[in-house]
GROMACS .gro file of C-alpha atoms in nm:
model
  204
    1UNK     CA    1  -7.147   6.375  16.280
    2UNK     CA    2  -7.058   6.428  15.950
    3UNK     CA    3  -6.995   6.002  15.889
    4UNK     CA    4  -7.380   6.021  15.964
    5UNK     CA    5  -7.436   6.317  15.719
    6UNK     CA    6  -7.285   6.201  15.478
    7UNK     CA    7  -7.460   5.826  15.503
    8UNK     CA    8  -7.848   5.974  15.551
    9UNK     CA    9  -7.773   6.199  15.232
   10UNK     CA   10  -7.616   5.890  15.014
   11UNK     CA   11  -7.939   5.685  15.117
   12UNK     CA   12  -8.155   5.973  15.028
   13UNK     CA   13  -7.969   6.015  14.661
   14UNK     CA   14  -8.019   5.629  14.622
   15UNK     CA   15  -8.404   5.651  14.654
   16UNK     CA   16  -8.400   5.999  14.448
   17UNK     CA   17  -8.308   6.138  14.137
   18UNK     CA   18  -8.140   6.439  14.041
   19UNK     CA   19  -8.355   6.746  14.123
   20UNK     CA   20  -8.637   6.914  14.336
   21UNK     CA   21  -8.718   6.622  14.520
   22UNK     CA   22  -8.366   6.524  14.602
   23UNK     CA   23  -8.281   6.855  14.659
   24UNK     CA   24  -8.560   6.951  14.895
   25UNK     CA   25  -8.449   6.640  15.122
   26UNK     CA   26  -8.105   6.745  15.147
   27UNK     CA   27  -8.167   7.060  15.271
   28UNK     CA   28  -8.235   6.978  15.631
   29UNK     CA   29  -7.903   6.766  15.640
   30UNK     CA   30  -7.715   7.109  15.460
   31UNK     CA   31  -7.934   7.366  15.719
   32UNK     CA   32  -7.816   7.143  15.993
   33UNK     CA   33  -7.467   6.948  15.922
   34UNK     CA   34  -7.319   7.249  15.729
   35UNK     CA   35  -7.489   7.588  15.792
   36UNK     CA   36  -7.587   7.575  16.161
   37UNK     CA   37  -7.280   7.430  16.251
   38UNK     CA   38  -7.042   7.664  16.068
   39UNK     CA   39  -7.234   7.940  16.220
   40UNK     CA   40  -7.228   7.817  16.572
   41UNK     CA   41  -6.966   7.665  16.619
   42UNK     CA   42  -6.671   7.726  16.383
   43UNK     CA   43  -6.541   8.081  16.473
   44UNK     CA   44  -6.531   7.897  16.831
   45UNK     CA   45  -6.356   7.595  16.749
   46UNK     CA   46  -6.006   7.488  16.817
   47UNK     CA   47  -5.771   7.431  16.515
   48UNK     CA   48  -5.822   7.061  16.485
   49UNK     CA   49  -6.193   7.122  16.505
   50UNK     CA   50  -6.231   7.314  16.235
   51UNK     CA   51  -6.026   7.144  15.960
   52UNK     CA   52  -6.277   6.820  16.044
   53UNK     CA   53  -6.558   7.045  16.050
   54UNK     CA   54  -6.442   7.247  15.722
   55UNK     CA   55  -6.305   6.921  15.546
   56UNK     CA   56  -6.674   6.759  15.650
   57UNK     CA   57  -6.908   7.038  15.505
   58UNK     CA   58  -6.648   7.075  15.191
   59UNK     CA   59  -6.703   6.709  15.128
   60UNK     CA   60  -7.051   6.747  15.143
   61UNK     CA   61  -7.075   7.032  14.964
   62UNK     CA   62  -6.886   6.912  14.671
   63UNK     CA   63  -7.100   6.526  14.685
   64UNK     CA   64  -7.430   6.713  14.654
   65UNK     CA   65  -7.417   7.101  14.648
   66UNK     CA   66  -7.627   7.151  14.320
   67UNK     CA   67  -7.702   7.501  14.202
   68UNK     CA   68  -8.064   7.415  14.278
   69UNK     CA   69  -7.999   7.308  14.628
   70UNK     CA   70  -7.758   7.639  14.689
   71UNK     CA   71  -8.018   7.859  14.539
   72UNK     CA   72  -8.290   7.766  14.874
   73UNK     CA   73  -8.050   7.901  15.054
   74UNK     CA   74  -8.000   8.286  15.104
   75UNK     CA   75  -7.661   8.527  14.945
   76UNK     CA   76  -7.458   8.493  15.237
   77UNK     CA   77  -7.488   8.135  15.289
   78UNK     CA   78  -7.415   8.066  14.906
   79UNK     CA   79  -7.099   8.277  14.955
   80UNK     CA   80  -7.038   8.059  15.293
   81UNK     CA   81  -7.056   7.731  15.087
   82UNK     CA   82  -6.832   7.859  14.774
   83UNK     CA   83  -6.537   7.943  15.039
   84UNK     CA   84  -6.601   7.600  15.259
   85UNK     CA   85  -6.575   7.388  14.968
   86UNK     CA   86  -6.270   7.617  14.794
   87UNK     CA   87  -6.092   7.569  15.172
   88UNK     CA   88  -6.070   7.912  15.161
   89UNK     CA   89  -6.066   7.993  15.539
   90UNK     CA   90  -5.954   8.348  15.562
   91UNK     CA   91  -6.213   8.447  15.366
   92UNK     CA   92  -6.510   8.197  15.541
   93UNK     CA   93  -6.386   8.348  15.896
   94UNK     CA   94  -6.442   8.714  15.766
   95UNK     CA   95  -6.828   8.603  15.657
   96UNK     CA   96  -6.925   8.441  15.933
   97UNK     CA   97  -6.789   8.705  16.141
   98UNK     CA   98  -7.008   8.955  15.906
   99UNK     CA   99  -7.315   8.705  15.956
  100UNK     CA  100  -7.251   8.733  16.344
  101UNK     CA  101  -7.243   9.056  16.351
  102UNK     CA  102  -7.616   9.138  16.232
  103UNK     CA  103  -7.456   9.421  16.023
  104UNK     CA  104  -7.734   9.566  15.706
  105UNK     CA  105  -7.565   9.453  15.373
  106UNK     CA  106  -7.504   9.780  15.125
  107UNK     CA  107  -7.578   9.738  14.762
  108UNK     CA  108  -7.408   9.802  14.468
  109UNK     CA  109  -7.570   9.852  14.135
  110UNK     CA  110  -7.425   9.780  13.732
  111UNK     CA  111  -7.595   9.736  13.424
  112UNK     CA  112  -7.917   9.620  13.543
  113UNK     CA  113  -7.792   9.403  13.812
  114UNK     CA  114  -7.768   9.441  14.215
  115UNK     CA  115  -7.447   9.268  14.425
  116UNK     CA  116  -7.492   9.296  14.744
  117UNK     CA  117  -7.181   9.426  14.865
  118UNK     CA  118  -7.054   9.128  15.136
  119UNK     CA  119  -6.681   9.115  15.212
  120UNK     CA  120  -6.488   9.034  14.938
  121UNK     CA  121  -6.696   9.169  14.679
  122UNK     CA  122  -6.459   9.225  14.381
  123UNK     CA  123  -6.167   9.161  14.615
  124UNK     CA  124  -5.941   9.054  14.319
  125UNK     CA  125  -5.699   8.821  14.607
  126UNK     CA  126  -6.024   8.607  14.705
  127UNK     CA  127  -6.114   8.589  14.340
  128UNK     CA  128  -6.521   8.497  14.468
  129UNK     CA  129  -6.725   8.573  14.100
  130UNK     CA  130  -6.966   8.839  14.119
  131UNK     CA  131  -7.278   8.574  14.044
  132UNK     CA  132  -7.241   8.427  14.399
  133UNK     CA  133  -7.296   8.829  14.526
  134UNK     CA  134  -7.576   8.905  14.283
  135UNK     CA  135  -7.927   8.987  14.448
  136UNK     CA  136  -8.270   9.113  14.406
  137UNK     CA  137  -8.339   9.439  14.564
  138UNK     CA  138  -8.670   9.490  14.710
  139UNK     CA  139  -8.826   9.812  14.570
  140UNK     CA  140  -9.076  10.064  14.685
  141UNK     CA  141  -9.216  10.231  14.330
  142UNK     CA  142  -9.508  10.559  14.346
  143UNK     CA  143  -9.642  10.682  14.045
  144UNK     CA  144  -9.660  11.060  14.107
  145UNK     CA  145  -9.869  11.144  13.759
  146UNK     CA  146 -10.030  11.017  13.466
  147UNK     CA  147 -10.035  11.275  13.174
  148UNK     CA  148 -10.211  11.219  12.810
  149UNK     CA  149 -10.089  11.434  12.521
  150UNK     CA  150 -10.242  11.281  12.214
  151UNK     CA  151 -10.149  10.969  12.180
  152UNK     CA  152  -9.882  10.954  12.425
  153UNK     CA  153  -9.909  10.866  12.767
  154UNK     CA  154  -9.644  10.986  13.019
  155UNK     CA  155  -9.619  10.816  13.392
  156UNK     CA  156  -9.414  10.979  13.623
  157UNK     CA  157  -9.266  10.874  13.980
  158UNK     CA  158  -9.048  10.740  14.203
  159UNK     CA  159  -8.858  10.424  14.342
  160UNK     CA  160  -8.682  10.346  14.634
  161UNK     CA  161  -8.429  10.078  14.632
  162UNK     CA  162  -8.342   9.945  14.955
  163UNK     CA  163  -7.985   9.956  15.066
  164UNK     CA  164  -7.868  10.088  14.770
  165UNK     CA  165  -7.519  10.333  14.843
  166UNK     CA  166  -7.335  10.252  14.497
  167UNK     CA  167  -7.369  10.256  14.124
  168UNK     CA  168  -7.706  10.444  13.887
  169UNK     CA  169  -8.008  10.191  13.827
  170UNK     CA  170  -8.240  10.093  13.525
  171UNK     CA  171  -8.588  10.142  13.599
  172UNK     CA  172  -8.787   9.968  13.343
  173UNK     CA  173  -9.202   9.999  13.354
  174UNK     CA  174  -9.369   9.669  13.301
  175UNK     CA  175  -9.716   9.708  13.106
  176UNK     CA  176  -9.938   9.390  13.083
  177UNK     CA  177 -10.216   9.344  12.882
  178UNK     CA  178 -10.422   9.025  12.831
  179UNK     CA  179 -10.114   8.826  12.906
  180UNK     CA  180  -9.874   8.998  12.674
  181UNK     CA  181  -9.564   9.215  12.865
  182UNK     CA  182  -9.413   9.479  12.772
  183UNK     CA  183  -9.072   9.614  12.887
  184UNK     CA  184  -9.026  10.007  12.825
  185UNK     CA  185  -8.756  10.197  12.975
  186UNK     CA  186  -8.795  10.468  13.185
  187UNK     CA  187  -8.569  10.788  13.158
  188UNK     CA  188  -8.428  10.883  13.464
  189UNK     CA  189  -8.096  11.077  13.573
  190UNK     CA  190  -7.752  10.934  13.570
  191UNK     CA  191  -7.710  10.892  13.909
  192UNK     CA  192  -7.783  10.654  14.161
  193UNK     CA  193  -8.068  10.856  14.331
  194UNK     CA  194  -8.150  11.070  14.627
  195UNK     CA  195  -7.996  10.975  15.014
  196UNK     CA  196  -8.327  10.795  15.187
  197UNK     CA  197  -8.297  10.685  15.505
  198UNK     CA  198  -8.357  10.305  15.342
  199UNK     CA  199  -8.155  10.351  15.024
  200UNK     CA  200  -8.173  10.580  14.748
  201UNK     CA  201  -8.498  10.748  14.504
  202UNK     CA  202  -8.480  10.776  14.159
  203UNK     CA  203  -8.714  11.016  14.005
  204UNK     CA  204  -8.825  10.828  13.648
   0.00000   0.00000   0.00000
């Protein structure tokens, strides 16, 4: 399986250069011949079985793995392909057990960035850097009031970040105006927000 892999993604590298193109062919063959299988099949496998199958997706993981290729692919799956091609198997088992498992993914926020909180986050043994745990939260903002006092204009709410449980956020309020943007910073406590049922609120 992986011989074939690895010949159908040489052949499509030969035909392609370096970049979106090449990358958006090679995801099938990663989907497929890495992904799927270590998902399926690995967990299940015998010993023998999966040092082929982790010394086949490591290969091609390492031949054609770009950061742009990676990057179609979702957190979890980024943090499956750093451990198959570092042949660090402890570590792979315990994600693809979490992926099994269907279990919601917690997130942890710090300086104006969101990790979602997989196993080994900041597990100093595994040594995984906290870019391949980095996310984008999805947020639920309200604006409660609009005030005018002169010249200043106050806008007041709320936002709900999803599956937040750790860490205080930065709320920023994004004003646009014929194309320009402007980035203000909204005050807010110094905490990470009210229990929700989906995350936490933070009053701004």
């Amino acid at each position: 399986v992986y011989a074939i892999a690895r010949e159908a993604t040489a052949l499509v590298a030969a035909y392609t250069e370096p970049g979106e193109v090449r990358e958006r062919l090679h995801y099938r063959f990663f989907q497929q011949d890495v992904f799927a299988r270590l998902e399926r099949r690995y967990l299940d496998a015998t010993a023998e079985d999966k040092k082929i199958t982790l010394a086949g997706c490591g290969e091609l993981l390492e031949l054609w793995g770009t950061p742009g290729l990676l990057d179609r692919f979702n957190g979890l799956r980024r943090l499956i392909a750093h451990c198959a091609r570092n042949g660090l198997e402890t570590e792979l088992e315990e994600l693809l057990r979490f992926h099994q498992s269907g279990e919601a993914t917690r997130v942890h926020l710090e300086d104006g960035r969101a990790y979602a909180r997989y196993p080994f986050f900041r597990d100093a043994t595994a040594g995984i850097p906290d870019s391949f745990y980095e996310t984008s939260p999805r947020l639920v903002s309200t604006v409660r009031a609009v005030t005018r006092e002169g010249a200043d204009l106050e806008i007041s709410g709320t936002v709900l970040i999803r599956g937040v449980d750790e860490g205080t956020p930065s709320v920023h309020l994004v004003l646009e105006n014929d194309g320009a943007r402007h980035r203000i910073e909204c005050a807010t406590a110094a905490t990470p927000g009210d229990p929700h049922g989906e995350g936490r609120v933070t009053a701004f």
